[in-house]
Coordinates of C-alpha atoms in Angstrom, one line a residue:
X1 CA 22.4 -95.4 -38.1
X2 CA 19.3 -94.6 -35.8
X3 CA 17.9 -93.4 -32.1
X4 CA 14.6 -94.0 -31.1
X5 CA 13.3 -92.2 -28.0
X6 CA 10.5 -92.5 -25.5
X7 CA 9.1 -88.9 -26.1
X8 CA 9.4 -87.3 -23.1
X9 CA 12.3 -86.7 -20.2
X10 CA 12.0 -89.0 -17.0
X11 CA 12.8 -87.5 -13.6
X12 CA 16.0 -89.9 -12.2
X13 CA 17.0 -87.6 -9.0
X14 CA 15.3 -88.4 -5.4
X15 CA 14.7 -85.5 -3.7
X16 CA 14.6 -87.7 -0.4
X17 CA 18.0 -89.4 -1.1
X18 CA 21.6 -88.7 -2.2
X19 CA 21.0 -91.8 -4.5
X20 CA 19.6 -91.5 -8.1
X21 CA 16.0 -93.3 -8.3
X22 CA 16.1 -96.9 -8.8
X23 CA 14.8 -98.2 -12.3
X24 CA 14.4 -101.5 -14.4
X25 CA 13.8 -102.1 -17.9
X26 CA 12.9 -105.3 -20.2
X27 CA 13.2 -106.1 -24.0
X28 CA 13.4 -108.3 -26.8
X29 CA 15.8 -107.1 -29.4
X30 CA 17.0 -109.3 -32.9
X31 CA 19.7 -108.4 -34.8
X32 CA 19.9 -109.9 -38.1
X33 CA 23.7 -109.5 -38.8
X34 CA 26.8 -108.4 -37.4
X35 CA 27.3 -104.5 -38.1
X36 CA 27.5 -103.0 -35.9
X37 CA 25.1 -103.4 -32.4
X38 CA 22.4 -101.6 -30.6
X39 CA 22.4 -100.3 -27.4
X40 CA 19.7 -99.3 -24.5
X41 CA 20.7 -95.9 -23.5
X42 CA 20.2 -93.1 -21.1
X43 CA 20.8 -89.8 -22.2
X44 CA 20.3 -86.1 -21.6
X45 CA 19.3 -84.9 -24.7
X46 CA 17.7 -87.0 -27.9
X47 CA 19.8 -84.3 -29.8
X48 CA 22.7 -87.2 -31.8
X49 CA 23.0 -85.4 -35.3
X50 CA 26.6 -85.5 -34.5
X51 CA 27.0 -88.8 -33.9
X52 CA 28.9 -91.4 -36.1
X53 CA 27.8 -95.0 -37.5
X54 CA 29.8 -97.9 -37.5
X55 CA 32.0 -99.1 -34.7
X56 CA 30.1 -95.7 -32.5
X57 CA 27.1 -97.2 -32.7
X58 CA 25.1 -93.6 -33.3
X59 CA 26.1 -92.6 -30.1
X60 CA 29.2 -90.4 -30.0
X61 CA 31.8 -88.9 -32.6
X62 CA 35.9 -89.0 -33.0
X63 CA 36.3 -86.1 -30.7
X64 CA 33.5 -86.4 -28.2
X65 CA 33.8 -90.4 -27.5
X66 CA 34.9 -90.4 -23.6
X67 CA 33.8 -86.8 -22.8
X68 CA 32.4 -86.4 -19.3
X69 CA 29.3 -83.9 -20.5
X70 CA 28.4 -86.4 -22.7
X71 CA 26.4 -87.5 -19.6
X72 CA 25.4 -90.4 -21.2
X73 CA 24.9 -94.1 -19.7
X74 CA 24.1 -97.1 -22.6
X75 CA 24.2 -100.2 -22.5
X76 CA 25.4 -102.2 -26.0
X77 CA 25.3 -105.2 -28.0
X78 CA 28.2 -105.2 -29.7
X79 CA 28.4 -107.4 -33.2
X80 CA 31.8 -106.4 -34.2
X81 CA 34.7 -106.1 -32.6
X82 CA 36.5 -102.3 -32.0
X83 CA 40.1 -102.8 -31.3
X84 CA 40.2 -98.9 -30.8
X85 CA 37.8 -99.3 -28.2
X86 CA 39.2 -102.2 -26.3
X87 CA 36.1 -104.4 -27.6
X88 CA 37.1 -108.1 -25.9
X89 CA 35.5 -110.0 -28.7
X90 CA 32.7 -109.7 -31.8
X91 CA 29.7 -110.5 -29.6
X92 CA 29.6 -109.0 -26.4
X93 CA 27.5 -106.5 -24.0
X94 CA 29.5 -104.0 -22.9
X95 CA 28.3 -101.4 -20.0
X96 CA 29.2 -97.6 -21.1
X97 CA 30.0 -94.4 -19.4
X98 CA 30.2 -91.2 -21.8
X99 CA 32.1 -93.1 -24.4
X100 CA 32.9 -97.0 -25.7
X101 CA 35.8 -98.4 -23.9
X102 CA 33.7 -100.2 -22.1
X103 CA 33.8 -99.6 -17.6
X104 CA 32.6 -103.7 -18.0
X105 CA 32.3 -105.8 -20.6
X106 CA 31.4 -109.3 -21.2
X107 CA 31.1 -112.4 -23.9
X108 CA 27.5 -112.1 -24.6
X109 CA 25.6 -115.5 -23.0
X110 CA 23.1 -116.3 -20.4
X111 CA 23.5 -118.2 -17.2
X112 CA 21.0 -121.4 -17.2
X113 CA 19.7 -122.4 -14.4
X114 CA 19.3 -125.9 -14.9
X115 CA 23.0 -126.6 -15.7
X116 CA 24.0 -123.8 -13.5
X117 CA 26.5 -122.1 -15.7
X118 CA 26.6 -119.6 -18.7
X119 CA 26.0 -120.3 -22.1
X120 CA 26.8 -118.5 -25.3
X121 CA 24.3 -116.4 -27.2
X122 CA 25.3 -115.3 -30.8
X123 CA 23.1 -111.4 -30.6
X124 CA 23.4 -111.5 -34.5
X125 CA 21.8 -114.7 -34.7
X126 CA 18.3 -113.0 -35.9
X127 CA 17.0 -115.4 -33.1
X128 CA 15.1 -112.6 -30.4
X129 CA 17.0 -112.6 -27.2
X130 CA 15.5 -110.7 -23.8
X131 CA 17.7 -108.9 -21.8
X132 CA 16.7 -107.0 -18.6
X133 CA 19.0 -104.1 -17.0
X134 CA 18.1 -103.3 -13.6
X135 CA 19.5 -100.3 -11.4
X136 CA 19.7 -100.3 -7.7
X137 CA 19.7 -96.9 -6.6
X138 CA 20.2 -97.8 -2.5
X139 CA 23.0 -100.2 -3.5
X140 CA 24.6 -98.5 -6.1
X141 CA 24.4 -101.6 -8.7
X142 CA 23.4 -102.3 -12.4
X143 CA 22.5 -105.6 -13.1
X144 CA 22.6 -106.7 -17.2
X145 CA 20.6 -110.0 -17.8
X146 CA 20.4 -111.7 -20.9
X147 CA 18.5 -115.2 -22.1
X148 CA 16.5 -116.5 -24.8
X149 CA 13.0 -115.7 -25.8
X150 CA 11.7 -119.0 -24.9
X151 CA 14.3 -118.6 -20.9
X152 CA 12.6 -117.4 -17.7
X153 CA 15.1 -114.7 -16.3
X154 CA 17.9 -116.7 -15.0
X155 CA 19.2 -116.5 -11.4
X156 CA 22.1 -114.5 -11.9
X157 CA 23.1 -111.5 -14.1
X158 CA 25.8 -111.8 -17.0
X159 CA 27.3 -108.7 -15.6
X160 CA 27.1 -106.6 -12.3
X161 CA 28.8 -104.0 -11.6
X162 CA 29.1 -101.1 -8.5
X163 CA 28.1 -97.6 -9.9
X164 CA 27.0 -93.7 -8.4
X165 CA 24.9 -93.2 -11.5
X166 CA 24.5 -89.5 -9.7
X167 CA 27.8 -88.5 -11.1
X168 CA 26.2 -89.3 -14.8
X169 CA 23.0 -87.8 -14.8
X170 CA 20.7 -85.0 -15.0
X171 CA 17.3 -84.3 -12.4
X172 CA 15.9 -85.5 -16.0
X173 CA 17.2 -87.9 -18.7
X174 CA 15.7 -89.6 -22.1
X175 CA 15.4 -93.2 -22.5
X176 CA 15.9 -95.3 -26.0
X177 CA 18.1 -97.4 -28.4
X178 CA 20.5 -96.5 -30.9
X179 CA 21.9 -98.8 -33.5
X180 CA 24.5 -98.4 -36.1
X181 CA 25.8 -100.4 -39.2
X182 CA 29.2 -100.4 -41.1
X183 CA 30.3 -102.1 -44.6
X184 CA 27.2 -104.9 -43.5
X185 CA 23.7 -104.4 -44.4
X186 CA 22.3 -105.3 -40.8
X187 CA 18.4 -104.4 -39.3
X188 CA 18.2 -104.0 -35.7
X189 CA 14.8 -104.9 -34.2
X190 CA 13.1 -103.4 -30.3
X191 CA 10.2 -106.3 -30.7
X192 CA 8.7 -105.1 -27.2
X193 CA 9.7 -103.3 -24.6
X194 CA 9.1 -102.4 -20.7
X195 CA 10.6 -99.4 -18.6
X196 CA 10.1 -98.7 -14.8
X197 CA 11.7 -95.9 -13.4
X198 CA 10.5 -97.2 -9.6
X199 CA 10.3 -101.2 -9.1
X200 CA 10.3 -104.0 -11.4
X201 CA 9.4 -103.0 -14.9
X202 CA 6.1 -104.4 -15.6
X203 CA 6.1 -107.9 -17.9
X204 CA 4.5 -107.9 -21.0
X205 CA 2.4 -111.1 -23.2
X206 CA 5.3 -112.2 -25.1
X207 CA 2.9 -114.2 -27.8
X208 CA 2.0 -110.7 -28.6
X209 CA 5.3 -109.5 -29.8
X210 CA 5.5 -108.9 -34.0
X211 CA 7.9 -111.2 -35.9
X212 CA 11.1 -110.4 -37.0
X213 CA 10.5 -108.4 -40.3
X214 CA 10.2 -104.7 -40.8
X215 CA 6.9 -103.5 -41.3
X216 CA 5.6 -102.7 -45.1
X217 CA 4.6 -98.8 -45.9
X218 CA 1.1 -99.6 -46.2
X219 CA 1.3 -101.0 -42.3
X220 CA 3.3 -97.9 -41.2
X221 CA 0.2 -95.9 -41.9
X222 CA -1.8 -97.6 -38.9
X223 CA 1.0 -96.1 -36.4
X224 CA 2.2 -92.5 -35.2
X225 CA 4.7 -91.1 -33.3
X226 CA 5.0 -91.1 -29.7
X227 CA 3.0 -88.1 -28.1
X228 CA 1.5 -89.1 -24.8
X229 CA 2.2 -87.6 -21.6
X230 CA 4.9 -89.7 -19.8
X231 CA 4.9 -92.0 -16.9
X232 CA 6.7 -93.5 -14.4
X233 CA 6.2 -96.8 -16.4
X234 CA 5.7 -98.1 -20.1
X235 CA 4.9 -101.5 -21.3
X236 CA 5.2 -102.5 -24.8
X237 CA 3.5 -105.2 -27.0
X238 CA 2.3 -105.8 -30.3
X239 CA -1.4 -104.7 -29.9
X240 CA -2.1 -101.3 -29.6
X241 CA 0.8 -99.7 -30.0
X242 CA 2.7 -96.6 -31.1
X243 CA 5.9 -97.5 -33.7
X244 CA 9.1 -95.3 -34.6
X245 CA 10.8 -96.4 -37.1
X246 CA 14.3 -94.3 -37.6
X247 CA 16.8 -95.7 -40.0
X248 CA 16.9 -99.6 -39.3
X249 CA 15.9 -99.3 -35.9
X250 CA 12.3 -100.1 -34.6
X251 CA 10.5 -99.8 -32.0
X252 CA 7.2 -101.1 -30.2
X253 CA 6.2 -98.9 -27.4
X254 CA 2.9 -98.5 -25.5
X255 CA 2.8 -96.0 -22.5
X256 CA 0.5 -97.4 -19.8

């Protein structure tokens, strides 16, 4: 079980609007088993020492899973299914509000647009998949968008879905992944990664991004936490950046 943050807090309240700030992020994750997922979150604190592995994905406990405080908004890639939690299926993203019965859920595929209809991706395939999740802070919308390394962005989203994200957070949040594993030795991989709080997060050289294998001690020496001074934006790649590596988690990120 891991977190891995971008250092600092990001501002998410518009003083000029009732609406939260708009914000879009983009990566390529690989998971090289099923047990249990990952998840992109958005959180108030990077504070998770009481959070469980397994089926709650290093995210929340027994007794705080569906606890409005938890202010928390993530995003997973589930691997395994959770009957406790409602999960539809093993291999689904699910869109979560302060705990993991999913407020949306959905058979994890792309929509192609030269056949003009979804098809399946398997997230514990190893293979990298993109995904992009895009809030609309005028409209009120989150937008989750997955496709295949070698896919443009397709057309339309796997899942939208109507939200105040103003009831969820802070004037300031955290932004990072978390990823758990149960009875299955499984490595969860962030191969690159790009966050926007205004706009369309910026796109990063995807022949840049490391292969799927974890780094060897020697090579961790080259890298160092995250300590810049934050932006409004961070791109990642695999040249000049910064790694955390917590549990089986890693992370590529390089603040502009």
């Amino acid at each position: 079980m891991g977190q891995a943050f971008h250092g600092f807090p990001i501002p998410f309240t518009n003083p000029n609007s009732s609406n939260p700030f708009s914000f879009s992020t983009s990566f390529v994750f690989s998971i090289n088993a099923p047990g249990h997922g990952l998840t992109f979150m958005i959180s108030p604190s990077m504070d998770f020492t009481r959070a469980m592995a397994s089926q709650f994905l290093g995210l929340f406990n027994a007794s705080n899973n569906g606890n409005s405080t938890n202010r928390i908004l993530a995003v997973e890639f589930d691997t395994v299914k959770s009957n406790e939690f409602l999960d539809i299926d093993g291999n689904h993203v699910g869109i979560d509000v302060n705990g993991l019965v999913s407020v949306e859920s959905a058979p994890a595929a792309f929509f192609s647009n030269r056949h003009s209809k979804n098809i399946t991706l398997k997230l514990s395939s190893k293979d990298p998949i993109r995904a992009w999740i895009e809030y609309d802070g005028e409209e009120m919308v989150l937008n989750v968008t997955l496709a295949p390394l070698d896919i443009s962005k397709p057309k339309l989203p796997l899942m939208s879905r109507k939200m105040n994200l103003t009831e969820i957070f802070n004037d300031k949040m955290f932004v990072g992944f978390s990823a758990s594993t149960g009875n299955m030795t499984s490595n969860h991989y962030v191969l690159g990664w790009s966050f926007s709080r205004e706009g369309k997060a910026k796109e990063f050289d995807l022949t840049l991004l490391p292969s799927v294998s974890a780094p060897s001690p020697s090579e961790l020496d080259d890298f160092d936490l995250i300590s810049d001074t934050p932006s409004d934006s961070a791109t990642a790649n695999a040249k000049g950046t910064k790694l955390i590596i917590i549990c089986k988690l890693v992370i590529m990120f390089f603040m502009m």
